[in-house]
Short mmCIF file of C-alpha atoms in Angstrom, two decimals:
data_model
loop_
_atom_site.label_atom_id
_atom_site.label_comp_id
_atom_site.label_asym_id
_atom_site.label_seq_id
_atom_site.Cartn_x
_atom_site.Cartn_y
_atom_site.Cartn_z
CA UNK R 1 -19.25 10.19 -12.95
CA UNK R 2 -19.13 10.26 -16.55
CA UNK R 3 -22.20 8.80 -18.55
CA UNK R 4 -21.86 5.76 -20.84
CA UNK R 5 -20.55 6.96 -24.10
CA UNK R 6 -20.80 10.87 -23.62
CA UNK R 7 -20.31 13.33 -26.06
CA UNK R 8 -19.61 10.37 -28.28
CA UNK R 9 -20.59 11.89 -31.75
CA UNK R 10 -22.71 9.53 -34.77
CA UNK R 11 -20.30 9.49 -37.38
CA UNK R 12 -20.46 7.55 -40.53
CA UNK R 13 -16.77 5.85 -39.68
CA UNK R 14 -14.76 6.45 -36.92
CA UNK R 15 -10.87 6.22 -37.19
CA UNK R 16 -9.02 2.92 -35.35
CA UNK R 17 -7.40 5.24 -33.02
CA UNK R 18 -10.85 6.66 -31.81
CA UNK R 19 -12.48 3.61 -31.30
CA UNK R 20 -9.53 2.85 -29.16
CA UNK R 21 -9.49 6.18 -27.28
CA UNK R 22 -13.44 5.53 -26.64
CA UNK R 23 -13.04 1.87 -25.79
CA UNK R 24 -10.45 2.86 -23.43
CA UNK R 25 -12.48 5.68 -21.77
CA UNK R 26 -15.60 3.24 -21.52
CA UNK R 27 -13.65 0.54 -19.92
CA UNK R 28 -11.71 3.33 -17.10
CA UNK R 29 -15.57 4.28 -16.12
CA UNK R 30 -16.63 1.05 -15.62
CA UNK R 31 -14.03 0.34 -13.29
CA UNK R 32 -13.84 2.84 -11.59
CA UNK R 33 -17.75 2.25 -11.49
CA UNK R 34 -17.35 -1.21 -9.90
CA UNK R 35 -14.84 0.05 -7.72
CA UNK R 36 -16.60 2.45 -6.06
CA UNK R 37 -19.48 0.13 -5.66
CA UNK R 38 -17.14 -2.91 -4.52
CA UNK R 39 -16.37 -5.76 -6.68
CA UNK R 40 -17.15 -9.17 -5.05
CA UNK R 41 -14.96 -11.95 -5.29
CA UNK R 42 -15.26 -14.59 -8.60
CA UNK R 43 -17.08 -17.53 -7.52
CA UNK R 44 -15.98 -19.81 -10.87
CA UNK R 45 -12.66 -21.46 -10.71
CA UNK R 46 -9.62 -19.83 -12.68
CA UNK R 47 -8.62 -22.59 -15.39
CA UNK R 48 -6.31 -21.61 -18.52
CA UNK R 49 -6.66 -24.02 -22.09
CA UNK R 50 -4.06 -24.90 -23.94
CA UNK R 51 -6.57 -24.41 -27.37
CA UNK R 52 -5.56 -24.04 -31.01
CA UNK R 53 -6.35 -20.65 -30.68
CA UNK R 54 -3.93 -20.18 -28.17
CA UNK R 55 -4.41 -19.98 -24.53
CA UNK R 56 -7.66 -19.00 -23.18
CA UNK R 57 -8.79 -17.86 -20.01
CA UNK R 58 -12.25 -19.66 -18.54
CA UNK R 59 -13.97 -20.00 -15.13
CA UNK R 60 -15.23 -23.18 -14.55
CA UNK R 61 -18.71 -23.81 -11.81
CA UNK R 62 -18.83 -27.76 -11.04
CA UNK R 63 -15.73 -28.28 -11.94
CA UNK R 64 -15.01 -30.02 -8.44
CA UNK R 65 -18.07 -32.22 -8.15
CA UNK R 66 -17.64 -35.87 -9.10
CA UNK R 67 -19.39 -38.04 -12.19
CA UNK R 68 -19.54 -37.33 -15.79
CA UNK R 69 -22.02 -34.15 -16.24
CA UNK R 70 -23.47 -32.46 -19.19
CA UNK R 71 -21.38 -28.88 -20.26
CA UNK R 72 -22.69 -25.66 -20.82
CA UNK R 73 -19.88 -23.28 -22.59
CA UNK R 74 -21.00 -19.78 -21.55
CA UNK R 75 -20.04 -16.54 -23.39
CA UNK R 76 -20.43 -13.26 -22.15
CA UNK R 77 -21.23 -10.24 -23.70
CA UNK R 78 -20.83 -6.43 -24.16
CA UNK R 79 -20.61 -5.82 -27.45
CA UNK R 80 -17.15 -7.70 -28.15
CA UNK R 81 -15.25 -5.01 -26.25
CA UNK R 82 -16.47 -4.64 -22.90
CA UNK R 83 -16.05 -7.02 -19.63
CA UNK R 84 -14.81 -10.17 -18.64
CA UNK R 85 -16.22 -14.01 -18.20
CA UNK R 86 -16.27 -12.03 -14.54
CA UNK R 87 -19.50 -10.31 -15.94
CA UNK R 88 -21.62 -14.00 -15.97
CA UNK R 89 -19.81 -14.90 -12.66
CA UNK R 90 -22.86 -14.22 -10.35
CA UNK R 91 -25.45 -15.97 -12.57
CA UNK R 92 -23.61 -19.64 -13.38
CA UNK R 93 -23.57 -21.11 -10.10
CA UNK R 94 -27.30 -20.98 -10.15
CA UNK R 95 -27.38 -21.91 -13.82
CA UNK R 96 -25.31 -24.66 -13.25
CA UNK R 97 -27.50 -26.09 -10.23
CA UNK R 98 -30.58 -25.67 -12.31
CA UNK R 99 -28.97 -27.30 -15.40
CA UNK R 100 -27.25 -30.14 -14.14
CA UNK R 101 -24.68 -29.47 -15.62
CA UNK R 102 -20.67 -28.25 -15.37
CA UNK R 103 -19.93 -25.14 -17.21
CA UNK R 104 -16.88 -23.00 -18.86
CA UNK R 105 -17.52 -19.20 -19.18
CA UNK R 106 -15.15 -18.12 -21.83
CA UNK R 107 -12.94 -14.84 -21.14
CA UNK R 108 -12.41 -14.21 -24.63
CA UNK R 109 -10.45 -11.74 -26.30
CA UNK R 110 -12.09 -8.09 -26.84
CA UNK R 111 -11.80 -5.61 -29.64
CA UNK R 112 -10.53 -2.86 -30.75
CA UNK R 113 -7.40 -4.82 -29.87
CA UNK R 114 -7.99 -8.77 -31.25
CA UNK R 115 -10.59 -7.77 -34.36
CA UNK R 116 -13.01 -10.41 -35.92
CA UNK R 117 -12.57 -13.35 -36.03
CA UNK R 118 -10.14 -13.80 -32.50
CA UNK R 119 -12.63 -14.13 -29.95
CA UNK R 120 -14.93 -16.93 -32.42
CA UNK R 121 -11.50 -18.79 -32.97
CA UNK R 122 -10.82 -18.91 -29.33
CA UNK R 123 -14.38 -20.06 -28.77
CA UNK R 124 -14.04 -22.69 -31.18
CA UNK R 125 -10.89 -23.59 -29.47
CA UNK R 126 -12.60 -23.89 -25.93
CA UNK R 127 -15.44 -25.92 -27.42
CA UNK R 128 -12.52 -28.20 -28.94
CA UNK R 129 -10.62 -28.54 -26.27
CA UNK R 130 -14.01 -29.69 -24.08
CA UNK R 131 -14.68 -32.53 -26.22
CA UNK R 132 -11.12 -33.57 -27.23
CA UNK R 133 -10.71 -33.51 -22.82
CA UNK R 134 -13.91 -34.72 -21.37
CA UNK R 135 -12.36 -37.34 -20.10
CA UNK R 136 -10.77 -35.02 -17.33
CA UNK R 137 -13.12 -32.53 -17.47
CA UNK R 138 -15.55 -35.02 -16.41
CA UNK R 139 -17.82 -34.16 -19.30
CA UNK R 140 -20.02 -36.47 -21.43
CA UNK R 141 -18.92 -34.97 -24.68
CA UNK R 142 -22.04 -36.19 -26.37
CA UNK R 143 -24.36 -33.50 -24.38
CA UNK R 144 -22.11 -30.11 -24.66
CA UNK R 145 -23.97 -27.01 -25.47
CA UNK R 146 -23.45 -23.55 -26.18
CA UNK R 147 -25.29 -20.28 -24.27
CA UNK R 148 -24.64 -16.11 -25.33
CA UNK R 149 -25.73 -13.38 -24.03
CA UNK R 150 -25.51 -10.28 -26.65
CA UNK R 151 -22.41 -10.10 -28.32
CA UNK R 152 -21.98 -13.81 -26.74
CA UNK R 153 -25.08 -15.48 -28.77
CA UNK R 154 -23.67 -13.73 -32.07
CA UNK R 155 -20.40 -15.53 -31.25
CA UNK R 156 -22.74 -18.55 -30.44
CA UNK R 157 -24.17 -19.10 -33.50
CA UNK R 158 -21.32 -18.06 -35.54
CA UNK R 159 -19.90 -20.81 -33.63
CA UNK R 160 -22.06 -23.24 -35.34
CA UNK R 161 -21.66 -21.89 -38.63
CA UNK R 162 -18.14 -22.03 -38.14
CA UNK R 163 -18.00 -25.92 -37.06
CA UNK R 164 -20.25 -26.79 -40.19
CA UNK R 165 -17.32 -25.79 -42.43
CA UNK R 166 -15.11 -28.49 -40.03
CA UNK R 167 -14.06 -32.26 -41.60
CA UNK R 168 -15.23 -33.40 -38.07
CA UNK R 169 -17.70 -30.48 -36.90
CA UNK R 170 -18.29 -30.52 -32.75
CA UNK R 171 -21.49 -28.81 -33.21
CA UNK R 172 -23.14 -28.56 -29.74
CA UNK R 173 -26.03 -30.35 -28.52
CA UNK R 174 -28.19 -27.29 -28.08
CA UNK R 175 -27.48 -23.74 -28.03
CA UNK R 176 -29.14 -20.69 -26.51
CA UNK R 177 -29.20 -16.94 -27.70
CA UNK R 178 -29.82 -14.58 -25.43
CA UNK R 179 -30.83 -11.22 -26.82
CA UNK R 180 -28.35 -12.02 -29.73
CA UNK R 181 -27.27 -9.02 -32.46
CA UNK R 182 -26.75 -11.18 -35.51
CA UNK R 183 -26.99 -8.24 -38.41
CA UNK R 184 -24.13 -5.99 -37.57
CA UNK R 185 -24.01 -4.85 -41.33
CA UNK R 186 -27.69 -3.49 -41.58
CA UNK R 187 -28.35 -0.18 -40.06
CA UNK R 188 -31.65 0.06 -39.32
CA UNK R 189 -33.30 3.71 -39.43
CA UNK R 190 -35.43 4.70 -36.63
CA UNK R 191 -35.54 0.90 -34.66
CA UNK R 192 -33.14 2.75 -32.19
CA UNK R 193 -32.06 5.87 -30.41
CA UNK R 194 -29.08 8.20 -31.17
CA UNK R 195 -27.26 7.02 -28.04
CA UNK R 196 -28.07 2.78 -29.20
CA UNK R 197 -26.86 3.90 -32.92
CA UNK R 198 -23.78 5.47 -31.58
CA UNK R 199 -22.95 2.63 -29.66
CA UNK R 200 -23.63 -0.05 -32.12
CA UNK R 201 -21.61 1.49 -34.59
CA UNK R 202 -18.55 1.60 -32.45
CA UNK R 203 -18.94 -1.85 -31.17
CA UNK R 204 -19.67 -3.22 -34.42
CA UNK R 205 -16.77 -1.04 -36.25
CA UNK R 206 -14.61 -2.18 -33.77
CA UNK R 207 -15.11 -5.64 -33.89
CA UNK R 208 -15.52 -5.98 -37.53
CA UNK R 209 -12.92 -2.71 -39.10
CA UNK R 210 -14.49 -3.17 -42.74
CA UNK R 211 -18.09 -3.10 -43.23
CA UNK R 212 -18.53 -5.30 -45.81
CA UNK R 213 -16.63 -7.84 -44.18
CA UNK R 214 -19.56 -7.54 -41.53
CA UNK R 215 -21.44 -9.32 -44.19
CA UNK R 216 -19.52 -12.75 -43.45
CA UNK R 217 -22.16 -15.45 -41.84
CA UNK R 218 -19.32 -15.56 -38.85
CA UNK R 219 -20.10 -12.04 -38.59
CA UNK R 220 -23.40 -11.45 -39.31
CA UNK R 221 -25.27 -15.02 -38.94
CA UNK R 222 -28.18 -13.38 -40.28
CA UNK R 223 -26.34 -13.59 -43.80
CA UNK R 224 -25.78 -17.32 -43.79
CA UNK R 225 -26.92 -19.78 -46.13
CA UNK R 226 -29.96 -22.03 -45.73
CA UNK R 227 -28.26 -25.12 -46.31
CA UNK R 228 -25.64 -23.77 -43.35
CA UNK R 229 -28.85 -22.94 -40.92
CA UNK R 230 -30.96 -26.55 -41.62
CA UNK R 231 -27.37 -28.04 -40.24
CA UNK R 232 -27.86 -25.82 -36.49
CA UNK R 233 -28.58 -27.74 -33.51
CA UNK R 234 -31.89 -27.04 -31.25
CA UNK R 235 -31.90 -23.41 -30.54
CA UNK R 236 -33.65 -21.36 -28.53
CA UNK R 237 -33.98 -17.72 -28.99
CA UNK R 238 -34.36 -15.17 -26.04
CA UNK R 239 -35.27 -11.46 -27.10
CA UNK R 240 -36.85 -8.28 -25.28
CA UNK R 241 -39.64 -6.65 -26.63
CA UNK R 242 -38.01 -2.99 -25.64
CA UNK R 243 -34.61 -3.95 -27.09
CA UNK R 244 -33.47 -2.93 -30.97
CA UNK R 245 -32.25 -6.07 -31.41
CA UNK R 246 -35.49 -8.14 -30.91
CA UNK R 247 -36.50 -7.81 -34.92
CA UNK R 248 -33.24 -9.09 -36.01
CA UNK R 249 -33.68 -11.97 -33.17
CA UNK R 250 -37.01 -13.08 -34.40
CA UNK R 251 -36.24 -12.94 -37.97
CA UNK R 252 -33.36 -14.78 -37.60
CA UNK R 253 -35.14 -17.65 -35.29
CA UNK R 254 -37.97 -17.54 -38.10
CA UNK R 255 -34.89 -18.80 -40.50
CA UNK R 256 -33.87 -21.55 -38.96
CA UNK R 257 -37.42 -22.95 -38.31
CA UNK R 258 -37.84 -22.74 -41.92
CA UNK R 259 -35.32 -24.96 -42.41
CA UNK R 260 -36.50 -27.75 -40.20
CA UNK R 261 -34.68 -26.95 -36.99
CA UNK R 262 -36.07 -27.41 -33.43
CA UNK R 263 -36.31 -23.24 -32.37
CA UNK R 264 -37.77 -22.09 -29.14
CA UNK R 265 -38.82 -18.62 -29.31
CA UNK R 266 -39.64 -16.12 -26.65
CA UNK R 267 -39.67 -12.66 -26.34
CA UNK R 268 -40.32 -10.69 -22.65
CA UNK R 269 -42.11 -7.89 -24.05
CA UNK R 270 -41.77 -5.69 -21.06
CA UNK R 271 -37.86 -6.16 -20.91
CA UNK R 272 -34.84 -4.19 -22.71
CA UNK R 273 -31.08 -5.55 -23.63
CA UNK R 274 -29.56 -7.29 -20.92
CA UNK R 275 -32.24 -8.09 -18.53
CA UNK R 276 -30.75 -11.33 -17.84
CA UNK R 277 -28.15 -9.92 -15.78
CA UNK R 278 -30.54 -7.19 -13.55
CA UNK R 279 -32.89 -7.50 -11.05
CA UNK R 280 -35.83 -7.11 -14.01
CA UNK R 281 -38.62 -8.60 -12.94
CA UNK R 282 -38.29 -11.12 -16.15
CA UNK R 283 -35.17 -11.91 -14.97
CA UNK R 284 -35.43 -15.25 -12.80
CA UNK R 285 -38.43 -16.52 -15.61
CA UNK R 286 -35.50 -16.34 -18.70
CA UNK R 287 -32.88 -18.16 -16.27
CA UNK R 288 -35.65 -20.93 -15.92
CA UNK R 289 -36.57 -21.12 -19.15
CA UNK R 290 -32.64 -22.04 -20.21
CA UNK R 291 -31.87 -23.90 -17.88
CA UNK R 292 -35.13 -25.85 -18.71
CA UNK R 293 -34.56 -25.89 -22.26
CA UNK R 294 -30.58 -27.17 -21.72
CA UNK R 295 -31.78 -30.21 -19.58
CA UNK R 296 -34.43 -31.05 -21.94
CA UNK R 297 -31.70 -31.46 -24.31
CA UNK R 298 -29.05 -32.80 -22.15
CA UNK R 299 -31.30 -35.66 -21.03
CA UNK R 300 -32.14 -36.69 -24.83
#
């Protein structure tokens, strides 16, 4: 079976139809990956939103249990082009126990095919729709936060920057980045290997076609203003001390305790990108650790 991203070349720019071509490839070996391994049924509930970005797929954990319960809106990652909500599946029912709380895992649109800003829009539209339905939801839409993992905690905090620029911003109660990239215009020399640049560059090229439009805070969240980042809610910052993306992290954490905000940082030295979702020995202590941090908040 075909390696991730093989005989991918580094190239300066690569062309809209090649990022599709390589998307396409990437996402035909990973299913036929899963298939041959078997694919277990979804645990969360199908539910579609009627948003005002359109309808968007979720699955909901909870969602059947009676009482008014704290939210957690969980988005995925993969660099914006890769997976499904399917991809947090086996990790919220847990989460949800050890939280207290309901959640929605958003199956957002990917790129190449819905660009910047789509999947933040549709976001936006499924933290919306939460609070403008708690009611039925059975949500207390005073205690509603926000969780990413990769490309999901650079959608997370863009999230926040993008409710500060609301008449009525729903900013969350809390939100949690999980091994977040939030510089996608920098390219850092030597922090990462061929095979990481190569990838980055196609993820971030496909999410974001012009590169100075990476600069955009709802891009990049690295490149927002201070005023913007003393407005985020509690935040706590996950990185992995063998990941590229763990400077970035750090710095950008750094920022917003500068401005007054309540950060939690902590980095698992030993651990690389996406740890969260392996059998790393790190593993179980980061799912603690936010689902600590989210019930600290959720019983303010």
């Amino acid at each position: 079976m075909a390696q991730p991203f093989e005989n991918v070349p580094l190239k300066e720019h690569y062309e809209r139809s090649e990022l599709h071509a390589i998307i396409e490839r990437e996402r035909s070996n990973l299913e036929a990956m899963l298939n041959k391994f078997g694919t277990p049924s979804v645990i969360g509930r199908e539910l579609f939103l009627q948003t005002q970005a359109g309808t968007v797929r979720v699955l909901g954990y909870r969602m059947e249990q009676p009482g008014i319960l704290p939210l957690i809106i969980d988005l995925h990652g993969s660099g914006f082009v890769m997976c499904h909500a399917e991809m947090d599946d086996p990790y919220m029912p847990r989460l949800a126990d050890l939280a207290g709380a309901r959640i929605l895992s958003v199956d957002y649109s990917l790129a190449p095919e819905h660009p910047f800003p789509q999947a933040l829009l549709e976001c936006q539209g499924v933290l919306h729709y939460a609070r403008e339905h708690s009611a039925e939801l059975g949500i207390d839409a005073k205690r509603i936060s926000v969780i990413g993992h990769s490309a999901g905690g650079n959608l997370a905090a863009a999230l926040c920057i993008l409710e500060m620029s609301e008449p009525q911003p729903y900013l969350p109660c809390c939100i949690v980045l999980d091994y977040p990239p939030l510089d996608i215009y920098t390219v850092r020399k030597g922090e990462s290997s061929v095979k990481e640049e190569i990838i980055s560059r196609i993820y971030n090229e496909s999410y974001v076609p012009e590169r100075e439009d990476r600069k955009n805070p709802l891009a990049s969240p690295m490149f927002a203003d201070v005023r913007v980042l003393s407005g985020f809610p509690p935040t706590l910052v996950i990185t992995a001390g063998y990941d590229s993306l763990c400077t970035e992290a750090m710095q950008f954490a750094n920022r917003l305790a500068e401005q007054g905000v309540e950060v939690m940082i902590r980095c698992f030295l030993r651990a690389s990108h996406g740890f969260t979702h392996s059998s790393a020995p790190n593993a179980e202590a980061a799912w603690q650790l936010m689902s600590r941090f989210l019930r600290s908040h959720f019983e303010c």
